[in-house]
Short mmCIF file of C-alpha atoms and ligand atoms in Angstrom, two decimals:
data_model
loop_
_atom_site.label_atom_id
_atom_site.label_comp_id
_atom_site.label_asym_id
_atom_site.label_seq_id
_atom_site.Cartn_x
_atom_site.Cartn_y
_atom_site.Cartn_z
CA MET L 1 257.70 128.44 84.72
CA LYS L 2 261.36 127.61 85.59
CA ARG L 3 261.32 124.41 87.42
CA ILE L 4 258.75 121.25 87.26
CA GLY L 5 259.48 117.76 88.48
CA ILE L 6 258.60 114.52 87.83
CA LEU L 7 257.39 111.47 88.85
CA THR L 8 256.30 107.57 88.30
CA SER L 9 253.81 105.81 91.43
CA GLY L 10 252.08 102.79 91.59
CA GLY L 11 252.62 99.87 89.65
CA ASP L 12 255.23 99.96 87.21
CA ALA L 13 253.99 99.96 83.49
CA PRO L 14 256.13 99.52 80.09
CA GLY L 15 256.27 102.96 78.43
CA MET L 16 257.18 104.89 81.53
CA ASN L 17 260.43 105.64 81.15
CA ALA L 18 259.80 106.51 77.42
CA CYS L 19 257.58 109.17 78.80
CA ILE L 20 260.13 110.42 81.36
CA ARG L 21 262.76 110.72 78.34
CA ALA L 22 260.01 112.61 76.09
CA ALA L 23 259.12 115.33 79.24
CA VAL L 24 263.18 115.82 80.34
CA ARG L 25 263.25 116.81 76.36
CA ALA L 26 260.15 118.78 76.47
CA ALA L 27 261.10 120.18 79.50
CA ARG L 28 264.67 121.11 78.23
CA ALA L 29 263.33 122.42 74.86
CA GLN L 30 261.41 124.85 76.04
CA GLU L 31 264.37 125.80 78.89
CA LEU L 32 262.40 124.47 82.05
CA GLU L 33 264.87 122.97 84.93
CA ILE L 34 263.24 118.94 85.30
CA PHE L 35 264.01 117.28 88.65
CA GLY L 36 263.24 113.72 89.08
CA ILE L 37 260.94 112.48 92.13
CA ARG L 38 262.15 109.18 92.99
CA ARG L 39 260.22 106.02 94.38
CA GLY L 40 256.54 108.41 93.93
CA TYR L 41 255.65 110.09 96.38
CA ALA L 42 256.79 108.10 99.00
CA GLY L 43 259.75 109.46 97.82
CA LEU L 44 258.19 113.31 97.26
CA ILE L 45 257.28 113.30 100.44
CA ARG L 46 261.10 112.47 101.79
CA GLY L 47 262.58 114.71 99.77
CA GLU L 48 264.10 112.46 96.97
CA ILE L 49 264.44 114.75 94.65
CA GLY L 50 267.49 115.39 92.14
CA LEU L 51 267.65 116.97 88.48
CA LEU L 52 267.45 115.28 85.22
CA ASP L 53 269.76 115.93 82.68
CA ARG L 54 269.77 114.92 79.30
CA LYS L 55 271.94 111.69 80.16
CA ALA L 56 269.90 110.75 82.61
CA VAL L 57 267.19 109.73 80.10
CA ALA L 58 269.60 108.14 77.72
CA ASN L 59 269.40 104.57 76.41
CA ILE L 60 265.87 103.76 78.40
CA ILE L 61 263.53 104.03 75.92
CA HIS L 62 263.26 100.58 75.09
CA GLN L 63 263.35 99.57 79.00
CA GLY L 64 260.59 98.35 81.22
CA GLY L 65 259.38 99.39 84.41
CA THR L 66 260.22 102.73 85.82
CA THR L 67 264.12 104.30 85.77
CA LEU L 68 262.84 106.84 89.17
CA GLY L 69 261.46 103.73 91.19
CA THR L 70 258.34 103.46 92.17
CA ALA L 71 256.37 103.01 95.42
CA ARG L 72 252.95 102.29 97.42
CA SER L 73 252.79 105.13 100.13
CA PRO L 74 250.07 104.85 102.54
CA GLU L 75 251.89 107.96 104.42
CA PHE L 76 250.50 110.64 100.76
CA MET L 77 246.93 109.53 101.66
CA THR L 78 246.61 111.92 104.79
CA GLY L 79 246.50 115.32 104.63
CA GLU L 80 249.39 115.50 107.62
CA GLY L 81 251.35 112.69 105.19
CA ARG L 82 251.30 114.94 102.35
CA THR L 83 252.48 118.27 104.34
CA PRO L 84 256.00 117.58 103.56
CA ALA L 85 255.62 116.69 100.40
CA ILE L 86 253.94 120.22 99.46
CA GLU L 87 257.09 121.90 101.49
CA ASN L 88 259.76 119.52 99.72
CA LEU L 89 258.38 120.94 96.36
CA GLU L 90 257.96 124.48 97.30
CA LYS L 91 261.30 123.91 99.41
CA ARG L 92 263.09 123.56 95.67
CA GLY L 93 261.34 126.58 94.15
CA ILE L 94 259.00 123.44 91.70
CA GLU L 95 256.30 125.16 89.76
CA GLY L 96 254.45 122.55 88.01
CA LEU L 97 254.63 118.72 88.89
CA ILE L 98 253.81 115.29 85.82
CA LEU L 99 252.43 112.44 87.94
CA ILE L 100 252.80 109.32 85.51
CA GLY L 101 250.24 106.63 87.41
CA GLY L 102 246.97 104.94 87.97
CA ASP L 103 244.08 106.04 89.18
CA GLY L 104 245.45 106.22 93.11
CA THR L 105 248.19 108.33 92.19
CA PHE L 106 245.23 110.44 90.15
CA ARG L 107 243.38 109.99 93.46
CA GLY L 108 246.58 111.99 95.46
CA GLY L 109 247.29 113.72 92.75
CA THR L 110 243.56 115.47 93.22
CA ALA L 111 244.19 116.02 97.02
CA LEU L 112 247.82 117.73 96.02
CA SER L 113 246.43 119.87 93.75
CA GLN L 114 243.52 121.26 95.93
CA GLU L 115 246.26 121.77 98.42
CA CYS L 116 249.07 123.86 97.02
CA GLY L 117 249.30 125.98 94.24
CA ILE L 118 251.80 123.90 92.53
CA GLY L 119 250.64 123.14 88.71
CA ILE L 120 249.60 119.11 88.75
CA ILE L 121 249.33 117.71 85.24
CA GLY L 122 248.56 113.77 85.41
CA VAL L 123 249.86 110.82 82.67
CA PRO L 124 248.58 107.52 82.11
CA GLY L 125 250.67 104.96 83.12
CA THR L 126 248.79 101.23 84.03
CA ILE L 127 248.86 97.84 81.95
CA ASP L 128 245.12 98.04 83.29
CA ASN L 129 243.89 100.40 80.73
CA ASP L 130 241.23 101.50 84.11
CA ILE L 131 241.52 105.03 83.32
CA TYR L 132 238.81 107.24 82.72
CA GLY L 133 239.91 109.96 79.65
CA THR L 134 242.31 108.24 77.48
CA ASP L 135 241.49 105.40 74.83
CA TYR L 136 244.98 103.75 76.16
CA SER L 137 246.97 104.44 78.94
CA ILE L 138 250.85 103.74 78.66
CA GLY L 139 251.67 99.93 79.00
CA PHE L 140 248.40 98.65 77.91
CA ASP L 141 249.45 97.74 74.88
CA SER L 142 252.82 95.85 75.48
CA ALA L 143 250.51 93.99 78.63
CA VAL L 144 248.27 92.53 76.06
CA ASN L 145 250.97 91.28 73.94
CA CYS L 146 252.97 89.76 76.30
CA ALA L 147 249.34 87.97 77.33
CA LEU L 148 249.42 87.29 73.67
CA GLU L 149 252.44 85.34 72.96
CA ALA L 150 251.57 83.47 75.98
CA ILE L 151 248.43 82.51 75.04
CA ASP L 152 250.01 81.65 71.51
CA ARG L 153 252.18 79.54 73.09
CA ILE L 154 249.39 77.72 75.27
CA ARG L 155 247.80 77.11 72.40
CA ASP L 156 250.61 75.10 70.60
CA THR L 157 250.92 72.58 73.54
CA ALA L 158 246.80 72.56 74.11
CA LEU L 159 246.66 71.22 70.54
CA SER L 160 249.70 68.85 70.84
CA HIS L 161 247.69 67.25 73.76
CA GLU L 162 243.90 68.01 72.52
CA ARG L 163 243.58 69.91 76.27
CA LEU L 164 241.91 72.87 77.69
CA PHE L 165 243.30 75.73 79.28
CA PHE L 166 242.83 78.37 81.17
CA VAL L 167 244.83 81.20 80.90
CA GLU L 168 244.53 83.99 83.48
CA VAL L 169 245.40 87.52 82.89
CA MET L 170 246.13 90.83 84.77
CA GLY L 171 243.67 94.00 84.83
CA ARG L 172 243.05 94.45 88.40
CA HIS L 173 238.79 95.19 88.12
CA THR L 174 238.59 95.47 84.33
CA GLY L 175 238.21 92.95 81.11
CA PHE L 176 240.08 95.52 79.17
CA ILE L 177 243.62 93.07 79.01
CA ALA L 178 241.58 90.40 78.48
CA LEU L 179 239.42 91.74 75.81
CA GLU L 180 241.93 92.50 73.64
CA SER L 181 244.51 89.69 73.89
CA GLY L 182 241.40 86.82 73.85
CA ILE L 183 240.38 88.59 70.30
CA ALA L 184 244.00 88.58 69.12
CA GLY L 185 244.70 85.09 71.17
CA GLY L 186 241.83 83.73 69.26
CA ALA L 187 240.47 82.48 72.60
CA GLU L 188 237.22 80.28 72.98
CA GLU L 189 235.94 81.88 76.04
CA LEU L 190 236.34 85.30 77.66
CA LEU L 191 235.69 85.82 81.51
CA ILE L 192 235.68 89.13 82.73
CA PRO L 193 234.21 90.90 85.76
CA GLU L 194 232.13 92.94 83.11
CA ILE L 195 230.01 90.82 81.85
CA PRO L 196 228.33 88.29 84.37
CA PHE L 197 229.41 84.31 84.28
CA SER L 198 228.15 81.10 85.52
CA VAL L 199 230.43 78.19 85.47
CA ASP L 200 227.28 76.30 84.38
CA GLU L 201 227.03 78.54 81.14
CA LEU L 202 230.51 78.08 80.55
CA CYS L 203 230.19 74.55 81.15
CA SER L 204 227.20 74.48 78.54
CA HIS L 205 229.98 76.31 75.92
CA LEU L 206 232.78 73.98 76.13
CA GLU L 207 230.48 70.75 76.42
CA ARG L 208 229.35 72.09 73.21
CA SER L 209 232.27 72.59 71.57
CA PHE L 210 233.90 69.49 72.87
CA LYS L 211 231.05 67.55 71.54
CA GLY L 212 232.12 68.96 68.21
CA GLU L 213 234.81 69.53 66.84
CA LYS L 214 236.95 71.16 68.94
CA LYS L 215 239.35 68.57 71.17
CA SER L 216 241.16 71.88 72.85
CA ALA L 217 240.38 75.33 74.10
CA ILE L 218 241.32 78.24 75.49
CA VAL L 219 239.84 80.03 78.24
CA VAL L 220 240.71 84.09 79.19
CA VAL L 221 240.51 84.84 82.24
CA ALA L 222 240.44 88.68 83.98
CA GLU L 223 242.15 88.23 87.38
CA SER L 224 239.01 90.30 88.78
CA GLY L 225 241.15 91.65 92.07
CA GLN L 226 241.37 87.69 93.38
CA PRO L 227 244.56 86.40 91.17
CA GLY L 228 244.20 82.39 91.02
CA ASP L 229 240.53 82.41 90.64
CA SER L 230 241.04 80.39 87.36
CA PHE L 231 241.75 77.42 90.32
CA ARG L 232 238.90 77.67 91.04
CA ILE L 233 236.87 77.55 87.90
CA ALA L 234 238.93 74.57 86.34
CA ARG L 235 238.05 72.61 89.14
CA GLU L 236 234.54 73.18 89.12
CA VAL L 237 234.13 72.66 84.95
CA ARG L 238 236.40 69.22 86.25
CA GLU L 239 233.92 68.40 88.69
CA LYS L 240 230.70 68.38 86.13
CA LEU L 241 232.39 68.01 82.80
CA GLY L 242 235.26 65.89 83.57
CA LEU L 243 237.17 67.85 80.97
CA ASP L 244 241.13 67.84 82.24
CA SER L 245 242.25 71.14 81.88
CA ARG L 246 245.68 73.00 82.89
CA VAL L 247 245.99 76.38 84.53
CA CYS L 248 248.32 79.39 83.53
CA ILE L 249 248.65 82.36 85.55
CA LEU L 250 250.95 84.74 84.21
CA GLY L 251 250.60 87.60 86.98
CA HIS L 252 253.70 90.31 86.77
CA LEU L 253 255.28 88.58 83.79
CA GLN L 254 253.06 90.94 82.22
CA ARG L 255 254.25 94.10 84.06
CA GLY L 256 257.82 93.68 82.72
CA GLY L 257 259.67 94.14 79.70
CA SER L 258 260.48 96.47 76.58
CA PRO L 259 257.54 98.50 75.73
CA THR L 260 256.00 98.36 72.31
CA ALA L 261 256.55 100.72 69.45
CA ARG L 262 253.05 101.53 70.32
CA ASP L 263 253.36 102.33 73.81
CA ARG L 264 256.16 104.26 72.97
CA VAL L 265 255.13 106.54 70.76
CA LEU L 266 252.08 107.11 73.39
CA ALA L 267 254.33 107.55 76.30
CA GLY L 268 256.16 110.56 73.85
CA LYS L 269 253.23 112.16 72.84
CA LEU L 270 251.70 112.50 76.62
CA GLY L 271 255.65 113.36 77.96
CA VAL L 272 255.50 115.97 75.72
CA ALA L 273 252.08 117.03 76.49
CA ALA L 274 252.09 117.31 80.01
CA VAL L 275 255.19 119.64 79.87
CA ARG L 276 253.05 122.02 77.48
CA ALA L 277 250.01 122.00 79.46
CA LEU L 278 252.32 122.46 82.80
CA VAL L 279 253.56 125.85 80.72
CA ALA L 280 249.86 126.56 79.52
CA GLY L 281 249.32 126.79 83.20
CA LYS L 282 246.47 123.89 82.89
CA SER L 283 246.29 122.11 86.21
CA GLY L 284 244.37 119.47 87.77
CA TYR L 285 243.69 117.51 84.69
CA MET L 286 245.24 114.11 82.95
CA VAL L 287 246.99 114.15 79.71
CA GLY L 288 245.30 111.80 77.37
CA GLU L 289 245.01 110.10 74.01
CA MET L 290 241.35 109.77 72.74
CA ASN L 291 240.47 109.05 69.24
CA TRP L 292 243.98 109.88 68.02
CA ARG L 293 244.41 113.47 69.82
CA VAL L 294 245.53 114.59 72.89
CA ALA L 295 242.66 115.26 75.44
CA TYR L 296 242.80 116.83 79.01
CA THR L 297 240.29 115.22 81.58
CA PRO L 298 239.90 117.16 85.00
CA LEU L 299 242.29 114.23 87.30
CA ARG L 300 238.76 113.72 89.61
CA ASP L 301 237.00 112.55 86.78
CA THR L 302 239.58 110.13 85.68
CA TRP L 303 238.97 107.93 88.61
CA GLU L 304 235.58 109.02 89.67
CA LYS L 305 234.22 108.14 86.07
CA LYS L 306 234.07 104.70 84.92
CA LYS L 307 236.26 103.83 81.77
CA GLU L 308 233.83 101.21 79.62
CA LEU L 309 235.30 98.33 77.94
CA ASN L 310 234.64 99.15 73.70
CA VAL L 311 230.86 97.97 72.88
CA GLU L 312 232.59 97.05 69.29
CA LEU L 313 235.05 94.88 70.63
CA LEU L 314 232.80 93.31 72.52
CA GLU L 315 230.15 92.56 69.59
CA MET L 316 232.95 91.51 67.41
CA ARG L 317 234.16 88.97 69.72
CA MET L 318 231.13 87.40 70.51
CA LEU L 319 230.35 87.11 66.76
CA LEU L 320 233.83 85.73 66.24
CA CYS L 321 233.96 82.59 68.84
CA GLU L 322 230.17 81.22 67.61
P1 ADP D 21 248.11 103.04 90.84
O1 ADP D 21 248.78 104.91 90.48
O2 ADP D 21 248.87 102.43 90.07
O3 ADP D 21 246.38 103.30 90.63
P2 ADP D 21 248.29 102.89 93.79
O4 ADP D 21 246.68 102.52 93.91
O5 ADP D 21 248.31 102.01 94.89
O6 ADP D 21 248.51 103.14 92.11
O7 ADP D 21 248.66 104.53 94.23
C1 ADP D 21 249.72 104.60 94.28
C2 ADP D 21 249.72 105.35 95.28
O8 ADP D 21 248.60 106.57 94.99
C3 ADP D 21 249.79 105.11 96.77
O9 ADP D 21 250.55 104.41 97.20
C4 ADP D 21 248.93 106.52 97.83
O10 ADP D 21 250.35 107.04 98.49
C5 ADP D 21 248.48 107.57 96.49
N1 ADP D 21 247.00 107.61 96.75
C6 ADP D 21 246.11 105.97 96.54
N2 ADP D 21 244.55 106.75 96.92
C7 ADP D 21 244.66 107.74 98.06
C8 ADP D 21 244.30 108.86 98.42
N3 ADP D 21 242.43 107.91 97.95
N4 ADP D 21 244.25 109.78 98.60
C9 ADP D 21 245.61 109.99 98.55
N5 ADP D 21 246.79 109.60 97.78
C10 ADP D 21 246.17 107.86 96.95
#
């Protein structure tokens, strides 16, 4: 193998740059040429491909977002759309491709690996952490810490005004960010899609707390695919209990910013592992980290299988908010 490519696709996540940097350095150490593909699959289709040298990845380790750019590409979802992408890779003699992204990116990668003879390795980069085959995805820890900082700040004002707050965090259809930021921030209640809840149930918990010693509380809500649902929940709580509350939706704030040390180290580890996997002739896998070790999961499994929340964390949370 002499030439490989790398792209970032789908939602950006802090730590993607650290991963690109690690892959470039690892590739160069193996005397491989590495090409950066701009704007994900959209750029691959259009041939936006350029050689990455050492300088191209200097001073990016601390930057959020992705210096390669990212995009959503509906075209890539069809075989017809993928044909020019494959031709562009072949034209440049690229024999291996690293895809940094989430489950959509890996669906695309699975299709690509079936249609061409190029080695394909995925690296999990998404703040949502909803990828099967890795304990953590790149960007998750930074997003959790961002949400935590917001929860801490909101607690100051919740305490001062003796008020109920709903803090809505990202996570697409999962409660990973909500669970970890909620535990770390000492949230009184946690509403996540994995655990069905009713507003009546929430009201009875809140009623009990506010009749006791509590004068303020924070409810962390996972957005569950539909941002803004916290407004409805807050309204229903107000109608039922007469409790005044405020809603704070963190939204895209959680996607930006400098990656945490944990994300940078993970990104470095997986960037190097991806290059090594390609050199070893592996294809159609995602490199992840499980129990501190690099783990290889078939790309198809990463999006077909469902990653479960950590049961120990769930149990611990129940105990801590009693
Ligand atoms: P993420 O990778 O963060 O989950 P998306 O779901 O937007 O982000 O997916 C990124 C890109 O992957 C899409 O814009 C599309 O080009 C490609 N993709 C997603 N799903 C498929 C699919 N079923 N087949 C082929 N390509 C796909």
